[in-house]
Coordinates of C-alpha atoms in Angstrom, one line a residue:
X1 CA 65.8 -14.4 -7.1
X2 CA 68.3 -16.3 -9.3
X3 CA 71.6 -14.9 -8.2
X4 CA 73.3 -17.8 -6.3
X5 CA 73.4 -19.3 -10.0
X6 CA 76.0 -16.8 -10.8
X7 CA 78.2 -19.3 -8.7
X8 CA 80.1 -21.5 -11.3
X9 CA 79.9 -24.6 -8.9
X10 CA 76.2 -23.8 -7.5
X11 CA 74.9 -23.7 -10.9
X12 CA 76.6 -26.9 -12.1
X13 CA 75.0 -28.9 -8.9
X14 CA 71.9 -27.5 -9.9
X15 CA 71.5 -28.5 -13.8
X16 CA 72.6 -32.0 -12.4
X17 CA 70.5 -31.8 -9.4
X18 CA 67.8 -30.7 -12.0
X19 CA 68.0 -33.7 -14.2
X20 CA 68.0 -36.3 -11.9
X21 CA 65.1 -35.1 -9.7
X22 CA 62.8 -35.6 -12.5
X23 CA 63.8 -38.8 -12.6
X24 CA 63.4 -39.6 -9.0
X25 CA 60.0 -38.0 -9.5
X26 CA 59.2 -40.4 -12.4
X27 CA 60.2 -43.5 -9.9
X28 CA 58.2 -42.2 -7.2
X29 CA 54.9 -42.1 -9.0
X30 CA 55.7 -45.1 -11.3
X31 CA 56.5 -46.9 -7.3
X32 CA 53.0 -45.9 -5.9
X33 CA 51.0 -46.9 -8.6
X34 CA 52.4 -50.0 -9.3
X35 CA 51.7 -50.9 -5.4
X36 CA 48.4 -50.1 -5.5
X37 CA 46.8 -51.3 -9.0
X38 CA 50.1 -54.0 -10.2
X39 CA 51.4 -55.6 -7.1
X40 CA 47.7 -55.3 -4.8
X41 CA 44.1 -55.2 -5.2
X42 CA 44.2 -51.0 -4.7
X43 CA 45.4 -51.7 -1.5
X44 CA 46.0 -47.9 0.2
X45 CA 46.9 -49.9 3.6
X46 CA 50.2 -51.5 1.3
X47 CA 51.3 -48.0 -0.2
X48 CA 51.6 -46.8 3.4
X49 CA 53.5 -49.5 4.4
X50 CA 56.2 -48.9 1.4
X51 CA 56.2 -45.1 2.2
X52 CA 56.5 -46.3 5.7
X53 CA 59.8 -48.7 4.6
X54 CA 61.1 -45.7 2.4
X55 CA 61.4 -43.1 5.4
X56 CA 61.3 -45.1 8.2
X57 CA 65.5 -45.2 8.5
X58 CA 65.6 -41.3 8.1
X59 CA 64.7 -41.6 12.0
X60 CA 66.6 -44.2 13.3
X61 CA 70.1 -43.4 11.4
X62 CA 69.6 -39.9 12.5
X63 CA 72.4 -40.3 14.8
X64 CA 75.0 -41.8 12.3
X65 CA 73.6 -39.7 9.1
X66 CA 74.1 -36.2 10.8
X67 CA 77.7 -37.0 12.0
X68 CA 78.7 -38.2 8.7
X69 CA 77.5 -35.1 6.9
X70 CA 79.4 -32.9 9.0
X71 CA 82.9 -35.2 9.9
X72 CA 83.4 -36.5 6.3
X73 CA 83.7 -35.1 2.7
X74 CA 80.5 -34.4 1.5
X75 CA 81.2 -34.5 -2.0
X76 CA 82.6 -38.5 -1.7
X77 CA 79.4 -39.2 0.0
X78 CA 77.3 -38.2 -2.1
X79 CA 79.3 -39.9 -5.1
X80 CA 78.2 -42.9 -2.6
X81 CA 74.9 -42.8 -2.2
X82 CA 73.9 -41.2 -5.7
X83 CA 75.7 -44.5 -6.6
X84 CA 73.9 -46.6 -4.8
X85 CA 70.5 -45.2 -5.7
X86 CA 71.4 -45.6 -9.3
X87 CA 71.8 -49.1 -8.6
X88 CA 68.5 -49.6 -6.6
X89 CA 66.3 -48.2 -9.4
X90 CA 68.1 -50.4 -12.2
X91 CA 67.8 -53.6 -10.2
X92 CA 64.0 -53.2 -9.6
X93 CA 63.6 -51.8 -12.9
X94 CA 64.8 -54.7 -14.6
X95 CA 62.7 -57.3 -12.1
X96 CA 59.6 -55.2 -13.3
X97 CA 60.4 -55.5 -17.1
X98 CA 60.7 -59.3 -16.9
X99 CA 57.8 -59.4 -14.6
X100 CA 59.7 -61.1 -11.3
X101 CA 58.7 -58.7 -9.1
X102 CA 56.3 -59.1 -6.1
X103 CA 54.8 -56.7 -3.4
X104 CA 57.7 -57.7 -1.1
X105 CA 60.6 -56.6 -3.8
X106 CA 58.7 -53.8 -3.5
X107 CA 59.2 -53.2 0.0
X108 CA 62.6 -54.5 0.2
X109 CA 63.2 -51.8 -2.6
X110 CA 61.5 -48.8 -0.3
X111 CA 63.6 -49.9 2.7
X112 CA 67.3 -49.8 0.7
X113 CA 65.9 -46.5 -0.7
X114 CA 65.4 -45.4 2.9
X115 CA 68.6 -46.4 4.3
X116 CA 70.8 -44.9 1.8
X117 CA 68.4 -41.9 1.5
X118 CA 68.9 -41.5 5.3
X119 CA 72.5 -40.8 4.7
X120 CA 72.2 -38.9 1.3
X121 CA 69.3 -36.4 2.4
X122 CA 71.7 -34.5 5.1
X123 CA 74.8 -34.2 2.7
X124 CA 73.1 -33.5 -0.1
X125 CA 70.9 -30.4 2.0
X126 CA 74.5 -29.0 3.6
X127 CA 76.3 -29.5 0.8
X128 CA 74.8 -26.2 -0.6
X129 CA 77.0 -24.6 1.9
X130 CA 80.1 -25.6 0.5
X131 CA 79.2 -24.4 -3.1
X132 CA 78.3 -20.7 -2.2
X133 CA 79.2 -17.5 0.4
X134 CA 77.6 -17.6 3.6
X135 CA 75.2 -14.0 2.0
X136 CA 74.1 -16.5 -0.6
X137 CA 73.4 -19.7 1.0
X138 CA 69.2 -18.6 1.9
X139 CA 69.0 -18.2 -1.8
X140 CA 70.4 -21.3 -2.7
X141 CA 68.5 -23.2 -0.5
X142 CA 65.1 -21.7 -1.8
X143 CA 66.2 -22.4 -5.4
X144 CA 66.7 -26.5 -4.0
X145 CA 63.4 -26.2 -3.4
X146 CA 62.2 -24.4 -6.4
X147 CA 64.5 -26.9 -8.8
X148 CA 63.0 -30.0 -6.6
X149 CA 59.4 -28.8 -7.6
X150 CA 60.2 -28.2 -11.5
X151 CA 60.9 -31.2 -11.5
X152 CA 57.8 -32.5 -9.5
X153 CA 55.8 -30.4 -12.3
X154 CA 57.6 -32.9 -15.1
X155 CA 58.2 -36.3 -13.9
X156 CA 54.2 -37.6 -12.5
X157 CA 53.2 -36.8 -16.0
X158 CA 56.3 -38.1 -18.2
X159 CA 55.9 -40.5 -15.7
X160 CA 52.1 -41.5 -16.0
X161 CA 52.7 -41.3 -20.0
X162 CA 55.4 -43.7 -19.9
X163 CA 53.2 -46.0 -17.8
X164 CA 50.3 -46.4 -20.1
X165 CA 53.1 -46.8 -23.2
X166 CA 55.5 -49.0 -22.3
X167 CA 55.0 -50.4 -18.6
X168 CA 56.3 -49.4 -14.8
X169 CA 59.4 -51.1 -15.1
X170 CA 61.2 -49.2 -17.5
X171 CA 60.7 -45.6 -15.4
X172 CA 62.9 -47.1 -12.7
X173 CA 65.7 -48.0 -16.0
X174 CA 65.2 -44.2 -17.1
X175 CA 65.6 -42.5 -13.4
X176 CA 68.6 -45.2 -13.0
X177 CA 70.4 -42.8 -16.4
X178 CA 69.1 -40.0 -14.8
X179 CA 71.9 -40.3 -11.9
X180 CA 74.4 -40.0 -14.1
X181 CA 74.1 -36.2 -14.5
X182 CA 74.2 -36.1 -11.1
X183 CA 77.2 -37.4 -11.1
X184 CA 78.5 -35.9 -13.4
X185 CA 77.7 -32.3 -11.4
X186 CA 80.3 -33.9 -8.9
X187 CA 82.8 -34.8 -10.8
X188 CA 83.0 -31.1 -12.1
X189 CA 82.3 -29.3 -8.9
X190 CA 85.9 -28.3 -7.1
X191 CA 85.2 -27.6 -3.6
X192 CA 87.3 -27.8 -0.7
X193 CA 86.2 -30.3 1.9
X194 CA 85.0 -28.4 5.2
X195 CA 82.8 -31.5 7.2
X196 CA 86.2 -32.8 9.2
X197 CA 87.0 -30.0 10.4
X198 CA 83.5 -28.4 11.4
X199 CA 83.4 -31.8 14.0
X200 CA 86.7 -31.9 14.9
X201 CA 87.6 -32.4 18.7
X202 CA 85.4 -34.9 20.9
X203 CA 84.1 -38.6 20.6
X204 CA 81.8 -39.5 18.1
X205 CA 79.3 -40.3 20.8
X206 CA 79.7 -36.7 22.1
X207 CA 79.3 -35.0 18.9
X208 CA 76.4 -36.7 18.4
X209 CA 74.6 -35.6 21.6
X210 CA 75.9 -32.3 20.7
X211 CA 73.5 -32.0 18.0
X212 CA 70.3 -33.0 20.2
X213 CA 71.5 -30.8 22.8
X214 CA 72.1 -27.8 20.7
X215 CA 68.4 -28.2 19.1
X216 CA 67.2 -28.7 22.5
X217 CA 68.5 -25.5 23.9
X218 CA 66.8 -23.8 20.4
X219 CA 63.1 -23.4 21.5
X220 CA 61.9 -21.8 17.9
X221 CA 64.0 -25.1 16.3
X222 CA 61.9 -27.7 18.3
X223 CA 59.2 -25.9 17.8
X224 CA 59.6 -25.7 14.0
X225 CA 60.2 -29.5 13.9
X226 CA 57.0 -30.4 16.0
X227 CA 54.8 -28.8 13.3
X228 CA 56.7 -30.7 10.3
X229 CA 56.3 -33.6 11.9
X230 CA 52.6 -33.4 12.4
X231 CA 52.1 -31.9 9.0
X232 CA 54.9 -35.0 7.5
X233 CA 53.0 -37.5 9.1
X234 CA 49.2 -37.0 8.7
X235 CA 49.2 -34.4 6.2
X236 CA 52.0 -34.8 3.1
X237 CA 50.9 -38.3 1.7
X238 CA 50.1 -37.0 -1.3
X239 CA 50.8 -40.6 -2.9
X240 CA 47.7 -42.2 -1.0
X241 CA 45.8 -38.7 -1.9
X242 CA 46.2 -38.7 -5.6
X243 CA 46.3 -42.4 -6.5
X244 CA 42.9 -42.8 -4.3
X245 CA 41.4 -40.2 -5.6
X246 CA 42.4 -41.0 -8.8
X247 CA 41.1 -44.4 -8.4
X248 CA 38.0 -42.9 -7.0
X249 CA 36.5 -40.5 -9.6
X250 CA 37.5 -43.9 -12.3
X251 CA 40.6 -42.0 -13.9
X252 CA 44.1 -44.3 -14.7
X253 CA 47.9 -43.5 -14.5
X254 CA 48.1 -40.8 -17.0
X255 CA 45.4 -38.8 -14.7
X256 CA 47.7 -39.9 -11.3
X257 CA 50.2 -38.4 -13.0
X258 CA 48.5 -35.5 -14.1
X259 CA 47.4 -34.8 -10.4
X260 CA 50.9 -34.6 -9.3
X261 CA 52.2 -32.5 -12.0
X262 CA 49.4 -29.9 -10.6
X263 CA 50.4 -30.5 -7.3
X264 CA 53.6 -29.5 -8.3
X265 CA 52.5 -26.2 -9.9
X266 CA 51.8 -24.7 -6.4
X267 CA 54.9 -26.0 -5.1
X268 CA 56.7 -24.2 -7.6
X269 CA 54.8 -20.9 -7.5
X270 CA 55.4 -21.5 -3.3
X271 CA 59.4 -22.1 -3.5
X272 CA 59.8 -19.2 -6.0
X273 CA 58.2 -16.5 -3.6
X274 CA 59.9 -17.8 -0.7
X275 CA 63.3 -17.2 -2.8
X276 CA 62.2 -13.3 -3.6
X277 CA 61.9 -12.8 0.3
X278 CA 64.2 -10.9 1.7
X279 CA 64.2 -13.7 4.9
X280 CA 62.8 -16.8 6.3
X281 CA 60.9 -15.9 9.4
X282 CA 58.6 -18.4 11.7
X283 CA 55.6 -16.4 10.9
X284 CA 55.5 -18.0 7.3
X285 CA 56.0 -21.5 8.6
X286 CA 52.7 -20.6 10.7
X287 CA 50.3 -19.1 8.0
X288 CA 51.8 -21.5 5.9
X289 CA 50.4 -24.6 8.2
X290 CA 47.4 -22.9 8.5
X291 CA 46.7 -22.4 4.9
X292 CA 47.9 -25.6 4.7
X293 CA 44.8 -26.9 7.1
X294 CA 42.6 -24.9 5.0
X295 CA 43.3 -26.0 1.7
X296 CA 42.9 -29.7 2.5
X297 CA 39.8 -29.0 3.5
X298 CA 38.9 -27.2 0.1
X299 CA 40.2 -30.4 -1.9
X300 CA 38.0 -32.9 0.5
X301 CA 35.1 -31.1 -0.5
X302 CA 35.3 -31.1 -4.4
X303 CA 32.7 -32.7 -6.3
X304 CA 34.8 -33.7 -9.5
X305 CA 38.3 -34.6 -11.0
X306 CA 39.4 -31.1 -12.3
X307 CA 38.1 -29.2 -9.3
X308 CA 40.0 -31.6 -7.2
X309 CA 43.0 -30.8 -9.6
X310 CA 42.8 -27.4 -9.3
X311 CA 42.7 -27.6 -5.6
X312 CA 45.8 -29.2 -5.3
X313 CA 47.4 -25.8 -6.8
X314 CA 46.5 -23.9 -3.5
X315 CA 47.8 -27.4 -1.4
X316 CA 51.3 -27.6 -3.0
X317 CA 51.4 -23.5 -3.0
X318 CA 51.4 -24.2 1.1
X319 CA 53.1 -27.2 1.7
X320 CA 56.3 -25.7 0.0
X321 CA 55.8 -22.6 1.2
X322 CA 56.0 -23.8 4.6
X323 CA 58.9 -26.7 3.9
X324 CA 60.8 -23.8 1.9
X325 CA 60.9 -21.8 5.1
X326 CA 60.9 -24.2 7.7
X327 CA 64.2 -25.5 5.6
X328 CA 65.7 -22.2 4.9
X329 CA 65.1 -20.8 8.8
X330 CA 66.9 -24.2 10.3
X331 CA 69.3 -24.2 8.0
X332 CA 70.6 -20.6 8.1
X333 CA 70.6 -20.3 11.8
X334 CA 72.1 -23.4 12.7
X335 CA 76.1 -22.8 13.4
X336 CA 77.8 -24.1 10.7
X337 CA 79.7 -26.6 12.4
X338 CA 76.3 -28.1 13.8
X339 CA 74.4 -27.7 10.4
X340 CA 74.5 -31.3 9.2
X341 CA 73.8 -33.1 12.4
X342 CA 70.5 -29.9 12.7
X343 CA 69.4 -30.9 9.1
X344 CA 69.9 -34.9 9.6
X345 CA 67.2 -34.4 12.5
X346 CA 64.7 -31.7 11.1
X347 CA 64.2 -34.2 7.9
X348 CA 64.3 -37.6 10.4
X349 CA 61.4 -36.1 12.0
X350 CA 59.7 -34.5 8.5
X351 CA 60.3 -37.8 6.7
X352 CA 60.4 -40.2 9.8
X353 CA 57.0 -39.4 10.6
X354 CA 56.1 -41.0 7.7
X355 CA 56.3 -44.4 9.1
X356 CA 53.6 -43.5 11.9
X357 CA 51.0 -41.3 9.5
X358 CA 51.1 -43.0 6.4
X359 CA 49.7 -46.7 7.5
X360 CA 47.1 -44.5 9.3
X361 CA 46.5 -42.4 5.9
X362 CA 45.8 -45.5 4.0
X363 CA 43.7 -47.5 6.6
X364 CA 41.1 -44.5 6.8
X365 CA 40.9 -44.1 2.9
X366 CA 40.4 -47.7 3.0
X367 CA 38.1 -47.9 5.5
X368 CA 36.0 -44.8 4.9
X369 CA 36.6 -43.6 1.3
X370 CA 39.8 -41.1 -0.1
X371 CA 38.2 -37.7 0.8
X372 CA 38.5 -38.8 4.8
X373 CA 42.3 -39.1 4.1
X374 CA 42.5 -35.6 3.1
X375 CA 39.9 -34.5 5.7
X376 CA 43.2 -35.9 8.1
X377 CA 45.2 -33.9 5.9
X378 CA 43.4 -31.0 7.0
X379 CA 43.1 -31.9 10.5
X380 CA 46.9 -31.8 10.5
X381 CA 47.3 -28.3 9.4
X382 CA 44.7 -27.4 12.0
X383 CA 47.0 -28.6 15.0
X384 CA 50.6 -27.7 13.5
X385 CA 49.3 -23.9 13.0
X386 CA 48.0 -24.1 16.5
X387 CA 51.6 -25.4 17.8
X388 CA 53.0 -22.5 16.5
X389 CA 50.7 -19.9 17.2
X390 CA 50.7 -21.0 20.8
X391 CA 54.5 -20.7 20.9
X392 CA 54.6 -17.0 19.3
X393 CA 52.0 -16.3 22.5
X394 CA 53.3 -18.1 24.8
X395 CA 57.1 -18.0 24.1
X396 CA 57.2 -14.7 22.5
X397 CA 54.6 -13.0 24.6
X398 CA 52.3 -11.5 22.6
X399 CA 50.4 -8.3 23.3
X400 CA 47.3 -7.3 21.4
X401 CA 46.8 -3.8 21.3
X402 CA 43.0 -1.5 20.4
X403 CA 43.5 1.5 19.6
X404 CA 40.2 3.1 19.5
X405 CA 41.1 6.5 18.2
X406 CA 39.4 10.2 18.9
X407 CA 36.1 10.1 17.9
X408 CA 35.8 11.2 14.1
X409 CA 39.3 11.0 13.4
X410 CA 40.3 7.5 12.7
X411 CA 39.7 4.3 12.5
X412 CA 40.1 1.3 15.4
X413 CA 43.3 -0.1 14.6
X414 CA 44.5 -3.5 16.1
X415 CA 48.2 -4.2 16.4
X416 CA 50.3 -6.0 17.6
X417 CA 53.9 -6.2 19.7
X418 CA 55.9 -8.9 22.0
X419 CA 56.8 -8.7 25.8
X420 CA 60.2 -6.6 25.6
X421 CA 59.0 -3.6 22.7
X422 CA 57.5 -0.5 24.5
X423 CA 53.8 0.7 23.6
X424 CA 52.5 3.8 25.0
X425 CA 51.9 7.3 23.9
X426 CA 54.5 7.7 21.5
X427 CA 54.0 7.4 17.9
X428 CA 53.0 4.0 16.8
X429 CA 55.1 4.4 13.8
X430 CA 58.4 4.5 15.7
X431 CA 58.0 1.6 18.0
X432 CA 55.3 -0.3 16.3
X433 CA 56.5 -4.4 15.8
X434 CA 54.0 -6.8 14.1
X435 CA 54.1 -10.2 13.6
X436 CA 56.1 -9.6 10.0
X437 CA 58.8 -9.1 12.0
X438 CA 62.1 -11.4 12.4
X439 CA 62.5 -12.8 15.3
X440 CA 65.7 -10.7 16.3
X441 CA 66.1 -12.5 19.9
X442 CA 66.6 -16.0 18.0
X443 CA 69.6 -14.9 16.2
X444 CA 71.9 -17.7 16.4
X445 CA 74.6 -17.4 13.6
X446 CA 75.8 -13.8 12.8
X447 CA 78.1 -14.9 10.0
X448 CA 74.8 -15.5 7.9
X449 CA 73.7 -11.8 8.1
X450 CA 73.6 -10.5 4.5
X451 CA 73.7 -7.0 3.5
X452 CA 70.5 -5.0 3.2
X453 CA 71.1 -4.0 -0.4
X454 CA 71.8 -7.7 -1.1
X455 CA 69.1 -9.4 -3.5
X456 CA 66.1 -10.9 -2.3
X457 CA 67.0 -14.1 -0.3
X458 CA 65.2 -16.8 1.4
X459 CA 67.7 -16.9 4.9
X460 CA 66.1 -17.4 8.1
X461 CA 66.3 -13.9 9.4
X462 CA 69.0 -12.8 7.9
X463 CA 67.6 -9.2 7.7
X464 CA 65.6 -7.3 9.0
X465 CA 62.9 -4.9 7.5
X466 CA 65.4 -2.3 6.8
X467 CA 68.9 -3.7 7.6
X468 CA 70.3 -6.8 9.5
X469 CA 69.6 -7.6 13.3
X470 CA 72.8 -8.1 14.9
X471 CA 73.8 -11.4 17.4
X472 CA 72.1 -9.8 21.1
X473 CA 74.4 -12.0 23.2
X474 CA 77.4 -14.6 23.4
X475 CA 77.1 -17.7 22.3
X476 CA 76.4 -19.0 25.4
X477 CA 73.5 -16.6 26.1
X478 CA 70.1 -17.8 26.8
X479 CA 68.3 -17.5 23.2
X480 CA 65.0 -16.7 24.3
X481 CA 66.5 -13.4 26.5
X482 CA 65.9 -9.9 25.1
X483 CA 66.9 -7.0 26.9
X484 CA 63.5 -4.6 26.7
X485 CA 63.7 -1.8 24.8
X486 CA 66.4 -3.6 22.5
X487 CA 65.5 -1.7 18.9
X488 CA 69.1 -2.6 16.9
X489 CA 68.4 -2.6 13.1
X490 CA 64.3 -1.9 13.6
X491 CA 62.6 0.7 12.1

């Protein structure tokens, strides 16, 4: 589960990436709250809006933030950015303290945050690929995830406490120190700078199409991002969720902070088993969304505070579950020299949706009470599991096959196998495929193929159930072509 922190220069990035996601947790809820009881009348409507300013750039610099991850030092953009967030949160921070600030700062605040986010999100995601082998990369990505939900458990509490003690203001000056271990982790990585020459060749115009046109031609990739982006923008705005329901049952910041903490411990629990798989595969992202649907529905219904609490354990459990995946999957089957530009439009469309849900979000808890927010939530689930479970029957042609048996000797047994995998007569247990399966004809980037004795890793089907599935075609192939009967590295 752990071994990519073996990796001198892995493990440094992640005690500094560590440190100072607690504090950009503690900013985050310290933002929210002060929007909705500080700065409005608990206006929901306004904390939309400022999540609306904050990721609204992720999808409109998409073309510029990709390119730069990939054609320029990622290391030296990052020192950038990181700078320039440190910045943002002591400049606000300060106006807060001395009581200048006013909603608009506020918004002014969410949109720098946005635009240098937009730019620092890509670099910061591929940047992982430059600190470890291409057999570890899946791993480190899960453990990301699982270091950027430890500190989700930490920071909404810290951050609640240190609301109630000594005012908003001064979170923003603590997560401003927090970027210097961050930082720091830079300074002391040495890593050799790969993004020029993974773009090299072309206009910058044309390698920015390239990326569109390369997710175009991946059908499981657009796929993927359609169900994030319903599920980003209706059903993650766990801000509005926690602060009006906090406001609801007649609890204060401490409480708001206490619900994300919990949120958090599901998130955690979710990362971590996605890192002790041995691979990424698109049926996780789809149970995922589903049990995402359902659990939404669980937390409308409850009566009281600590039920609520409690079913936010089973919420964040799915939501990283499925963003772990969906993350790991595009990320470790995207070629290498296309991975930045991939990952600058998988989170424009998982944050940039954002701007079109959350102002929504807040509207109907406004207008008809907190518990229809989430009942949005869980109508979101409902339609991203239903994307991709239309595309695994529609795309991958699904069979479902009864077997009956002999009368008094077995059971009926219901499995089932995609167009391409034989199914007749023969023993089931030689040819039989179910939907735990890696998709084998999606294979995309060979060089990510780990060994089968490897430890458990979180790539995007970088092996299968008893060894790795090897590249079915030339680059140039048609991904969604299998030749029938195809069986390399299946059971």
């Amino acid at each position: 589960m752990f071994r990519s922190l073996g990796v001198r220069n892995y493990r440094i990035w992640f005690i500094g990436a560590l440190v100072s996601n607690v504090g950009a947790w503690m900013q985050a809820t310290a933002q929210n709250w002060v929007v909705l009881t500080e700065l409005s009348d608990n206006d929901a409507v306004a904390v939309g809006v400022t999540m609306a300013l904050q990721f609204g750039p992720q999808l409109l610099l998409v073309p510029l933030s990709g390119a730069v991850a990939d054609r320029f030092d990622r290391r030296r953009v990052l020192f950038v950015t990181q700078s320039l967030l440190m910045l943002l949160a002591l400049g606000l921070g300060l106006m807060l303290v001395f009581g200048h600030a006013e909603l608009w700062h506020l918004y002014a605040f969410a949109l720098g945050l946005g635009i240098v986010n937009a730019f620092d999100t890509p670099a910061r995601q591929a940047f992982v690929s430059d600190l470890v082998s291409a057999d570890q990369l899946s791993n480190a990505v899960a453990l990301n995830s699982a270091s950027f939900n430890s500190a989700r458990l930490l920071g909404p509490a810290v951050a609640g406490l240190l609301i109630a003690a000594i005012g908003s203001g001064w979170v923003f000056v603590i997560n401003s120190v927090s970027f210097i271990a961050m930082l720091l982790a830079l300074a002391l990585i040495r890593v050799r700078h790969r993004g020029a020459v993974a773009v090299s060749g072309g206009s910058q115009a044309s390698q920015l199409v390239a990326g569109f046109r390369y997710v175009r031609r991946r059908h499981d990739l657009v796929v993927i991002m359609i169900m994030v982006f319903v599920i980003g923008a209706f059903g993650m705005n766990f801000p509005i969720y926690s602060s009006t329901m906090a406001v609801e049952f007649g609890r204060g910041a401490g409480e708001y902070g206490v619900l994300s903490s919990i949120l958090a411990i599901g998130s955690l629990a979710g990362a971590l088993m996605v890192a002790r798989r041995p691979a990424a595969r698109f049926r996780a992202v789809v149970t995922a969304a589903g049990g995402f649907g359902v659990s939404g529905t669980i937390a409308a219904l409850m009566p009281t505070f600590w039920t609520f609490a409690i079913s936010l354990v089973l919420l964040g459990y799915c939501t990283s579950t499925l963003l772990s995946t969906a993350n790991g999957f595009v990320q470790t089957t995207s070629e290498p020299g296309m991975r930045g530009r991939v990952l600058s439009i998988y989170f424009a469309i998982l944050m940039g949706g954002t701007p079109v849900g959350a102002p929504v979000v807040g509207a109907v808890a406004d207008a008809l009470g907190a518990r229809w927010s989430l009942w949005t939530a869980a109508l979101a689930g409902v339609v991203a599991f239903g994307v991709g479970l239309g595309w695994l029957i529609v795309g991958r042609r699904l069979r479902v096959h009864v077997h009956l048996g002999a009368a008094g000797h077995r059971r009926p047994r219901l499995t089932v196998t995609h167009a391409g995998r034989r199914h007749d007569d023969e023993d089931p247990a030689e040819q039989l495929e179910t939907l735990t399966a890696p998709l084998s004809v999606l294979r995309r980037n060979p060089v990510i193929l780990s060994e089968p004795s490897s430890a458990p890793q979180s790539g995007a089907l970088s092996e299968g159930l008893t060894g790795p599935i090897g590249s079915i075609g030339a680059p140039g192939d048609d991904p969604e072509r299998e030749e029938p009967g195809d069986r390399r590295g299946m059971p």
